CSV table of C-alpha atoms and ligand atoms in Angstrom, one decimal:
chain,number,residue,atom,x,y,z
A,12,UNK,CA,100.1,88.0,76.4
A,13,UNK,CA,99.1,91.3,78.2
A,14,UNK,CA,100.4,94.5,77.5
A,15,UNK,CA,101.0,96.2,80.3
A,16,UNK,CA,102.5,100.3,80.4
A,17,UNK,CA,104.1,101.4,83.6
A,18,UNK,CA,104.3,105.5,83.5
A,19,UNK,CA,106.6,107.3,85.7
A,20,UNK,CA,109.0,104.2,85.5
A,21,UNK,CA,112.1,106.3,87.0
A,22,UNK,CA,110.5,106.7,89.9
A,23,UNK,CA,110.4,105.5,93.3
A,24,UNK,CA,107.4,103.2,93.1
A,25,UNK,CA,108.4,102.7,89.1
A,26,UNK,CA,111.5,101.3,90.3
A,27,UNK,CA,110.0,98.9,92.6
A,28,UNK,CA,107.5,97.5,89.9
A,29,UNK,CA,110.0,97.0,87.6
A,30,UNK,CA,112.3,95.0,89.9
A,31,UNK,CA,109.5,92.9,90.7
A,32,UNK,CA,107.6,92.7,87.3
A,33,UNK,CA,110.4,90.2,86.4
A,34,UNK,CA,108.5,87.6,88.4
A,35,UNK,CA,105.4,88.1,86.3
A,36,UNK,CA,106.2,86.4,82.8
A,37,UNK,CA,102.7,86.3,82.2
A,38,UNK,CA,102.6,90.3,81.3
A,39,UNK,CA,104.9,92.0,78.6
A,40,UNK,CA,105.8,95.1,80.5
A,41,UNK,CA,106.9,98.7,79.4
A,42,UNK,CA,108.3,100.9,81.2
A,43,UNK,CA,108.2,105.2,80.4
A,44,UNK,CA,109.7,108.0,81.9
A,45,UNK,CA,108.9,111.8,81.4
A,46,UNK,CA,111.6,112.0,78.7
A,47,UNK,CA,109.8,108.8,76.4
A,48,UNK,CA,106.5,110.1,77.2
A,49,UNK,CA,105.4,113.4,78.8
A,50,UNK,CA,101.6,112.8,79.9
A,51,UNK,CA,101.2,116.6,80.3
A,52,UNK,CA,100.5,116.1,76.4
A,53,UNK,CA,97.3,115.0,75.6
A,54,UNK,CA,98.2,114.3,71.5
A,55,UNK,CA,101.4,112.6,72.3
A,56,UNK,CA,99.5,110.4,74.9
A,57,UNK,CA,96.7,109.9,72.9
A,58,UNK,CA,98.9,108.2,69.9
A,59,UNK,CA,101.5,106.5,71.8
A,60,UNK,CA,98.3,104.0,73.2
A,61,UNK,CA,96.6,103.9,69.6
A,62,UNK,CA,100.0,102.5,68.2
A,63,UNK,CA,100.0,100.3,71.6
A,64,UNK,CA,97.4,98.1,72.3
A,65,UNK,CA,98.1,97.8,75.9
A,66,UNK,CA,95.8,96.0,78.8
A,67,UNK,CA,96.6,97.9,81.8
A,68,UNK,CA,98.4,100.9,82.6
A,69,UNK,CA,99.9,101.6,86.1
A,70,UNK,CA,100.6,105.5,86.5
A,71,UNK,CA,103.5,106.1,89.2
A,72,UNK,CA,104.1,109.5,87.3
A,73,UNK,CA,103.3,112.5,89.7
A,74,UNK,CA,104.6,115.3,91.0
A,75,UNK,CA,105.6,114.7,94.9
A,76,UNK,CA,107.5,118.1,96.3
A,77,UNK,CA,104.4,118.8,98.7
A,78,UNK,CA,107.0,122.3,99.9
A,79,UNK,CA,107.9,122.9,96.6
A,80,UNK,CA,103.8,122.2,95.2
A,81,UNK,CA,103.0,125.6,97.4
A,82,UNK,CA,104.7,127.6,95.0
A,83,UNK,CA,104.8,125.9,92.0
A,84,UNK,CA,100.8,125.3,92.1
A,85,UNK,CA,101.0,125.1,88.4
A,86,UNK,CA,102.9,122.5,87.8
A,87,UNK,CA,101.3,119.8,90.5
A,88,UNK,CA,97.8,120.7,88.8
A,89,UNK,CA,99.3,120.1,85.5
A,90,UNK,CA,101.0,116.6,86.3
A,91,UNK,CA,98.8,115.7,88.7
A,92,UNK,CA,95.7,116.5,87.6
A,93,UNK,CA,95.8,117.7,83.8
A,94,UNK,CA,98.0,114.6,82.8
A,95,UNK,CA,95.7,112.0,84.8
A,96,UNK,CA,92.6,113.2,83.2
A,97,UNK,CA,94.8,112.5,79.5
A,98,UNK,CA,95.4,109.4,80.7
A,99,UNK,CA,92.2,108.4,82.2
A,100,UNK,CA,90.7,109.7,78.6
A,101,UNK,CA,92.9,107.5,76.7
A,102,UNK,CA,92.4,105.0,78.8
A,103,UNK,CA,88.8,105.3,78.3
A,104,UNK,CA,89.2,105.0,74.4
A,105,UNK,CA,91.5,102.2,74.1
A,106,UNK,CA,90.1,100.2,76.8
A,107,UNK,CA,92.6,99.8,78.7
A,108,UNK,CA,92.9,99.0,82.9
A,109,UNK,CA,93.8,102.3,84.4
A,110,UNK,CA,95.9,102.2,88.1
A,111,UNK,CA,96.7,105.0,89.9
A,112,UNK,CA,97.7,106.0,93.0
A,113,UNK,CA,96.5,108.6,95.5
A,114,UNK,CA,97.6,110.3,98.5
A,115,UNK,CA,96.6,110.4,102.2
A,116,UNK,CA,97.0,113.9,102.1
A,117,UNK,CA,93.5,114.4,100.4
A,118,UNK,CA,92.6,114.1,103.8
A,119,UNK,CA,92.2,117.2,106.9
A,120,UNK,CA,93.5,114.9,109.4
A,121,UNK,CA,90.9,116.1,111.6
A,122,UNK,CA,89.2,112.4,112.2
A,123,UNK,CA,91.4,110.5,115.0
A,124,UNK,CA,90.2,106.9,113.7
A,125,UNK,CA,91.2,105.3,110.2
A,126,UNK,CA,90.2,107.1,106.9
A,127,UNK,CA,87.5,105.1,104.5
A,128,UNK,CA,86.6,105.6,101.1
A,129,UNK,CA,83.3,107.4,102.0
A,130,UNK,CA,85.3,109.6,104.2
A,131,UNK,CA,84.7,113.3,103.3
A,132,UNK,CA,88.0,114.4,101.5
A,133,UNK,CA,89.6,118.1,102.2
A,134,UNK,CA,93.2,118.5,101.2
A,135,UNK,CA,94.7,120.9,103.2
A,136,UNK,CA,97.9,121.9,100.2
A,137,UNK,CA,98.3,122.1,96.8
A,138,UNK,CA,100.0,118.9,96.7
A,139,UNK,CA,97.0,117.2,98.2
A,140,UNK,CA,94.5,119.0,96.2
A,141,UNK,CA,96.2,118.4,93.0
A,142,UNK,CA,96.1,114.4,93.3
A,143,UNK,CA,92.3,114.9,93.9
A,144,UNK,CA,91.7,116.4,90.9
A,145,UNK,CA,93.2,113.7,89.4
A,146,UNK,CA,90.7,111.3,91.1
A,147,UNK,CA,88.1,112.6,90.3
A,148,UNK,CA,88.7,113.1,86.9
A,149,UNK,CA,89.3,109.0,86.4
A,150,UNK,CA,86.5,108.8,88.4
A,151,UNK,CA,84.4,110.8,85.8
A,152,UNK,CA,86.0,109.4,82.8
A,153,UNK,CA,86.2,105.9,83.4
A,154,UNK,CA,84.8,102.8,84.3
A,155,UNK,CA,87.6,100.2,85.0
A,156,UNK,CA,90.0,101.7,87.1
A,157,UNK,CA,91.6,101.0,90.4
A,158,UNK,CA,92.7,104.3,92.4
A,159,UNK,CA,95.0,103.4,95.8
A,160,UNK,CA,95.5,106.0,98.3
A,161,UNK,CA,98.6,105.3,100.4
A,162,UNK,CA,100.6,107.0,102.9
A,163,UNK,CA,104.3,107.7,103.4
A,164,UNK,CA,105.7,105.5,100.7
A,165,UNK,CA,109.4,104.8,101.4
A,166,UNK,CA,112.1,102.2,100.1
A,167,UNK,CA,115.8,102.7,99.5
A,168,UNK,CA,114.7,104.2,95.9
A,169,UNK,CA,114.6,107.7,95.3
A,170,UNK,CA,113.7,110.3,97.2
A,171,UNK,CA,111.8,109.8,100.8
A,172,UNK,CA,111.8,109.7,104.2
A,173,UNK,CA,113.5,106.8,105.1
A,174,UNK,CA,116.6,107.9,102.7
A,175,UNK,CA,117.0,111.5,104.1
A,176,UNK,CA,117.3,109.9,107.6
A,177,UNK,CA,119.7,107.4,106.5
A,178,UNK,CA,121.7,110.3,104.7
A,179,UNK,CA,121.6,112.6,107.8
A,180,UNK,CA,122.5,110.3,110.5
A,181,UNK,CA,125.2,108.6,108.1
A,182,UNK,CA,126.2,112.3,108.4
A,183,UNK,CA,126.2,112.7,111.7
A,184,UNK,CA,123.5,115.0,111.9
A,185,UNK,CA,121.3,115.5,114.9
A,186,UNK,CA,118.1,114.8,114.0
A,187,UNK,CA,114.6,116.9,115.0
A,188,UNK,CA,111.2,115.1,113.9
A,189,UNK,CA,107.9,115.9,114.3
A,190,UNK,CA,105.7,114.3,116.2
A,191,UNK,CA,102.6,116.5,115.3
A,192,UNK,CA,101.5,114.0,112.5
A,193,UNK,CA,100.0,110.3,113.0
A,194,UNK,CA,100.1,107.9,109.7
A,195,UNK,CA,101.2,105.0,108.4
A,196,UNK,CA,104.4,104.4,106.5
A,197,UNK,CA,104.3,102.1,103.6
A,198,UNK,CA,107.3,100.1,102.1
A,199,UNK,CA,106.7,100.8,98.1
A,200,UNK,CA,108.2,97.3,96.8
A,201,UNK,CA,105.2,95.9,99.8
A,202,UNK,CA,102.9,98.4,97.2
A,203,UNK,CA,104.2,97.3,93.8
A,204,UNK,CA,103.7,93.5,94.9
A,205,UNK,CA,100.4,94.4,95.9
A,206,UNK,CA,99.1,96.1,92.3
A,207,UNK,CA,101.4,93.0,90.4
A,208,UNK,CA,99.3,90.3,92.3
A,209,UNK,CA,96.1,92.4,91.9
A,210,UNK,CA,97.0,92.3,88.2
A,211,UNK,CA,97.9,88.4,87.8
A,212,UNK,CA,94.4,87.6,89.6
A,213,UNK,CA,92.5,89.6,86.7
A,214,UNK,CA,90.6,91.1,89.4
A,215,UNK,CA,87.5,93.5,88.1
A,216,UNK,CA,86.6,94.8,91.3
A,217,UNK,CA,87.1,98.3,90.0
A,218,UNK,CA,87.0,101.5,92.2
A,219,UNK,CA,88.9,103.6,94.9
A,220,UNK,CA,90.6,102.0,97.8
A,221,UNK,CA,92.9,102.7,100.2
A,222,UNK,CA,96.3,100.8,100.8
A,223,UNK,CA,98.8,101.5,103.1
A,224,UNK,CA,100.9,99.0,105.5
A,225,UNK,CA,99.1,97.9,108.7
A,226,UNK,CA,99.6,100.1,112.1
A,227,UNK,CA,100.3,103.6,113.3
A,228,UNK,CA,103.4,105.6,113.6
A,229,UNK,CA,104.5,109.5,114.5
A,230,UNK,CA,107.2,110.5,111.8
A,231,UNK,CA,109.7,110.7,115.0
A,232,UNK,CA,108.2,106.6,115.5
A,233,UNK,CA,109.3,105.9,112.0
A,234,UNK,CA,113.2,107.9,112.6
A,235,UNK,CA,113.3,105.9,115.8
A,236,UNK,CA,112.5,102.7,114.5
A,237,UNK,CA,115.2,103.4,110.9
A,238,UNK,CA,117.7,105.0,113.3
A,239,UNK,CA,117.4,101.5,115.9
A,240,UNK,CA,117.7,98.9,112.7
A,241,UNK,CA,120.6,101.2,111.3
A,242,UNK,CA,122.2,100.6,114.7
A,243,UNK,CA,123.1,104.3,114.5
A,244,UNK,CA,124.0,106.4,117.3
A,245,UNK,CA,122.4,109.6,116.4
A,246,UNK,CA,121.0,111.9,118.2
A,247,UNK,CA,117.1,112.1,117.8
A,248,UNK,CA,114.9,114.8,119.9
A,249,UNK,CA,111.7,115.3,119.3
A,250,UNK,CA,109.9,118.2,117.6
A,251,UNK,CA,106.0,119.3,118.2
A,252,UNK,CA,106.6,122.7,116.1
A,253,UNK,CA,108.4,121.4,113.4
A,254,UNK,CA,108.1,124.2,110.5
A,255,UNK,CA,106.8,123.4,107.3
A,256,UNK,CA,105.5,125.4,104.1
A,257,UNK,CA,102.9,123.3,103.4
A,258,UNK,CA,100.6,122.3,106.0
A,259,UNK,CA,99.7,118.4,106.8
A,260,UNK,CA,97.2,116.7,108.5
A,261,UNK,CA,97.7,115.5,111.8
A,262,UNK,CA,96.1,112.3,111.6
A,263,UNK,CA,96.0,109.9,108.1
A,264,UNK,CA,96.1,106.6,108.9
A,265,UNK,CA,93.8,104.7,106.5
A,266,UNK,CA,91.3,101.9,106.7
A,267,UNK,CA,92.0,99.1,104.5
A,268,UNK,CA,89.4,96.8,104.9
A,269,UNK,CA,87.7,97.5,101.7
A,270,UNK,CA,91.0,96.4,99.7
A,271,UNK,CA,92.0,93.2,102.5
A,272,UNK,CA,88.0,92.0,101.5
A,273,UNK,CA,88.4,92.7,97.7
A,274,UNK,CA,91.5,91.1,97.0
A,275,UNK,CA,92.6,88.9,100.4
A,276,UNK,CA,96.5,89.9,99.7
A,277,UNK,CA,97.9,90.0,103.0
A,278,UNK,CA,99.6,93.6,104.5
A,279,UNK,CA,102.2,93.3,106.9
A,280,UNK,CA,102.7,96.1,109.9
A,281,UNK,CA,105.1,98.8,109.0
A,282,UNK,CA,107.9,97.8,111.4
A,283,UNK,CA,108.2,94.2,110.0
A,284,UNK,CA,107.9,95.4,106.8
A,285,UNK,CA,110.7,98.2,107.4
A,286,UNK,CA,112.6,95.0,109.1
A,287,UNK,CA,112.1,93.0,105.7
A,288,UNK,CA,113.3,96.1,104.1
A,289,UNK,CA,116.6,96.1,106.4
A,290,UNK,CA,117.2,92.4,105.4
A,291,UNK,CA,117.3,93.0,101.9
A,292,UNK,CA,119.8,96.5,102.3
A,293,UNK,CA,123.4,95.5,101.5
B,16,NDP,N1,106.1,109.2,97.9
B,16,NDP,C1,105.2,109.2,98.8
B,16,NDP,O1,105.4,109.3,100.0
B,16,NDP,C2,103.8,108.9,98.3
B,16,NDP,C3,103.4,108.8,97.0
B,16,NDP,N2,102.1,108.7,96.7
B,16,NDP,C4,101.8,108.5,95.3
B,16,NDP,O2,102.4,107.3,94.8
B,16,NDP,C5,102.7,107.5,93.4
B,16,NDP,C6,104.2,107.2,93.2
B,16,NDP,O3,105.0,108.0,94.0
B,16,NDP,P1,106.6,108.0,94.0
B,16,NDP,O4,107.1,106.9,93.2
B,16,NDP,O5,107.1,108.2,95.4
B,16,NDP,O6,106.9,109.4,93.2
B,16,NDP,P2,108.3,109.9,92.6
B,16,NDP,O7,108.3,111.4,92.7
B,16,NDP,O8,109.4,109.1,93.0
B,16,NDP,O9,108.1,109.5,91.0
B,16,NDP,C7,107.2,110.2,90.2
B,16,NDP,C8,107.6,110.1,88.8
B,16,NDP,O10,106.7,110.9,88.0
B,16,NDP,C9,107.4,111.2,86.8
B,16,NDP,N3,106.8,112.4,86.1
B,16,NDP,C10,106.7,113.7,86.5
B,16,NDP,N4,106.1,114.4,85.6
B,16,NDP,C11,105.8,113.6,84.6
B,16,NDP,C12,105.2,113.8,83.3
B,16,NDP,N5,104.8,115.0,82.9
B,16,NDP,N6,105.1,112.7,82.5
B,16,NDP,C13,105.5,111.5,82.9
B,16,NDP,N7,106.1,111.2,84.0
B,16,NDP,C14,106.2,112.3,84.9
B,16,NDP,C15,108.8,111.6,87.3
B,16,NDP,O11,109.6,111.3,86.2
B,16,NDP,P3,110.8,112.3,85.7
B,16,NDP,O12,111.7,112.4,86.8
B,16,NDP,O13,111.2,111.6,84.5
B,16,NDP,O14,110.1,113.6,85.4
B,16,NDP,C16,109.0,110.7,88.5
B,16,NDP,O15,109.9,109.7,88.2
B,16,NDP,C17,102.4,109.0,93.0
B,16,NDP,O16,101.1,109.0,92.5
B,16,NDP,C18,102.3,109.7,94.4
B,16,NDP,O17,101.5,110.8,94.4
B,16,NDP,C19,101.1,108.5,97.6
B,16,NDP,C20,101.4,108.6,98.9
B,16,NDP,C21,102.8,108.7,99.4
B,17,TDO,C1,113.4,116.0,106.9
B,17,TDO,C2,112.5,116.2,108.1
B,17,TDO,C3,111.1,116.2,108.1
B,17,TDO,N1,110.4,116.5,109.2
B,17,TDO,C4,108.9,116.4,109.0
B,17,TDO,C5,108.3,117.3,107.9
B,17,TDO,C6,107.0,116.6,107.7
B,17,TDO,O1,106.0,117.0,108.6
B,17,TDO,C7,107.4,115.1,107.9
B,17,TDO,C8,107.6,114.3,106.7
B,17,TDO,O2,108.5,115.0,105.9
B,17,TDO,P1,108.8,114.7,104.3
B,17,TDO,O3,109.1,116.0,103.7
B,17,TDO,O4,109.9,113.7,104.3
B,17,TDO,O5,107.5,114.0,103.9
B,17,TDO,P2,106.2,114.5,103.0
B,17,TDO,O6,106.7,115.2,101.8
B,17,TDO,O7,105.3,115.2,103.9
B,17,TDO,O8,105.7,113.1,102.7
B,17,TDO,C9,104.5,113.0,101.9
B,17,TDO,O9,104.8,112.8,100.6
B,17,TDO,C10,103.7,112.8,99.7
B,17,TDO,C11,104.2,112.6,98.3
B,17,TDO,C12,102.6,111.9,100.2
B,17,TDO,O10,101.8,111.5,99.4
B,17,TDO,C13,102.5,111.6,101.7
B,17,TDO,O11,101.8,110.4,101.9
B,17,TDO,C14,103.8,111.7,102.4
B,17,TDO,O12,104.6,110.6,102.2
B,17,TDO,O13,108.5,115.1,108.7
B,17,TDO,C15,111.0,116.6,110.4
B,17,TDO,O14,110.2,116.8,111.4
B,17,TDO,N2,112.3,116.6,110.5
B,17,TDO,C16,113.1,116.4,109.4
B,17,TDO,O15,114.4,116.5,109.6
């Protein structure tokens, strides 16, 4: 049976592979958080996959405040770029399937047609600089790896988007969203199915890709559309100055064709995705 490590397991996108991985008897999975295993430290790292023979890992650890990254520069090198290149050097050494996952936000925003691959990369904060680091240092270490960027991961898990919206207009809050940025949202259980099917097909088309659900949305698209399936009566107005410490680029909707050719999984739009999402809420 394969061994298969999932880092970052408390999570957002943790969560969602582990609610899923049940489906997939095939793999013996483990699941770490910072506390079992801190990736910062490269010994620690190093001896927890010698005493583990493990086929793949899938890294969801990283470090996601892109305000808080601004000031605390430090620590989004350290997790998102030290930490990867441990884990892409263990990796390396006990030959074992690295996937990670990348941001849109290594992007400038400036292009007003979907990202590619080959497209020239030029994070414009910390945050976004920080996970390409970490790229390129699997990039340079390793061989068999899968890197997807994807945008604007939500799910009712954790921390996101779709959850602060919820909270503020289950508050009552008015709500003022930007609609000075262009992307793609992407539900993170659509994500986790995608790597878990990726994994059961054995696929060894190694390399960087980009993943994100199909379509285009304004963050004020994406409140309108939560706010409309919530049936919520809030008040949303929309905001073309929104303030923000860290800057983000205007436009990052990807181009997925290199992953819909490589591995034929289907991605569904954002809004019926978001729908599906509704479906399963209690
Ligand atoms: N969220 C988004 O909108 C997007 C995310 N991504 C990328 O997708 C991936 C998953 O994101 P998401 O699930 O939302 O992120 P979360 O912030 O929800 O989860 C990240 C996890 O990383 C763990 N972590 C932090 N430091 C360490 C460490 N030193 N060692 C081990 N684990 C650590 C944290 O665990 P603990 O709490 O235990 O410290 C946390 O649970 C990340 O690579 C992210 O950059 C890409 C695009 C959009
Ligand atoms: C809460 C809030 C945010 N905004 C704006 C700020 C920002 O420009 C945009 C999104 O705000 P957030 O802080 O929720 O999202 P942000 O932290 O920018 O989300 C990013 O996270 C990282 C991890 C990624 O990799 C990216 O793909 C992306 O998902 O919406 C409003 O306009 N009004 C609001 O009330």
């Amino acid at each position: 049976m394969k061994k298969v490590l999932v880092t970052g397991a408390s999570g957002q996108l943790g969560q969602c592979i582990r609610k899923l991985s049940s489906r997939y008897q095939e793999f013996e999975f483990t699941f770490t958080t910072s506390e079992d295993l801190d990736l910062t430290l490269f010994g620690v790292v190093s001896a927890y996959f010698r005493n583990n023979n493990f086929d793949y890992c899938i890294n969801c650890s990283a470090y996601t405040k892109v305000e808080q990254a601004e000031s605390e520069q430090e620590m989004a090198y350290l997790v998102n770029a030290e930490a990867v290149k441990n884990l892409a050097e263990t990796c390396c050494e006990n030959e074992c399937t690295l996937i990670h996952f990348s941001t849109d936000y290594v992007f400038d925003g400036k292009k007003e047609i979907p990202y590619t691959e080959e497209d020239e990369t030029a994070p414009l904060n910390v945050y976004g600089a920080s996970k390409l680091m970490g790229e390129e240092y699997i990039r340079k270490h390793m061989d068999r790896y899968f890197i997807f960027r994807t945008s604007w991961l939500y799910s009712d898990i954790g921390h996101n988007f779709f959850n602060t919206i919820r909270k503020k207009a289950a508050a009552g809050e008015t709500l003022n969203i930007t609609t000075s940025q262009k992307g793609t949202p992407t539900n993170a259980y659509d994500l986790a199915g995608f790597v878990l099917e990726l994994m059961a097909s054995g696929s060894q088309k190694y390399g960087t890709y980009h993943y994100s659900n199909q379509g285009e949305a304004t963050w004020y698209d994406f409140a309108a559309e939560i706010l409309a399936l919530s049936d919520s009566r809030t008040e949303l107005k929309e905001n073309n100055d929104f303030q923000t410490i860290a800057t983000r680029p205007a436009y990052s909707v990807l181009n997925k064709k290199r992953a819909e050719e490589a591995f034929g999984i289907p991605i569904l739009h954002w809004r019926e995705s978001l729908e599906k999402l509704f479906l399963g809420l209690d």
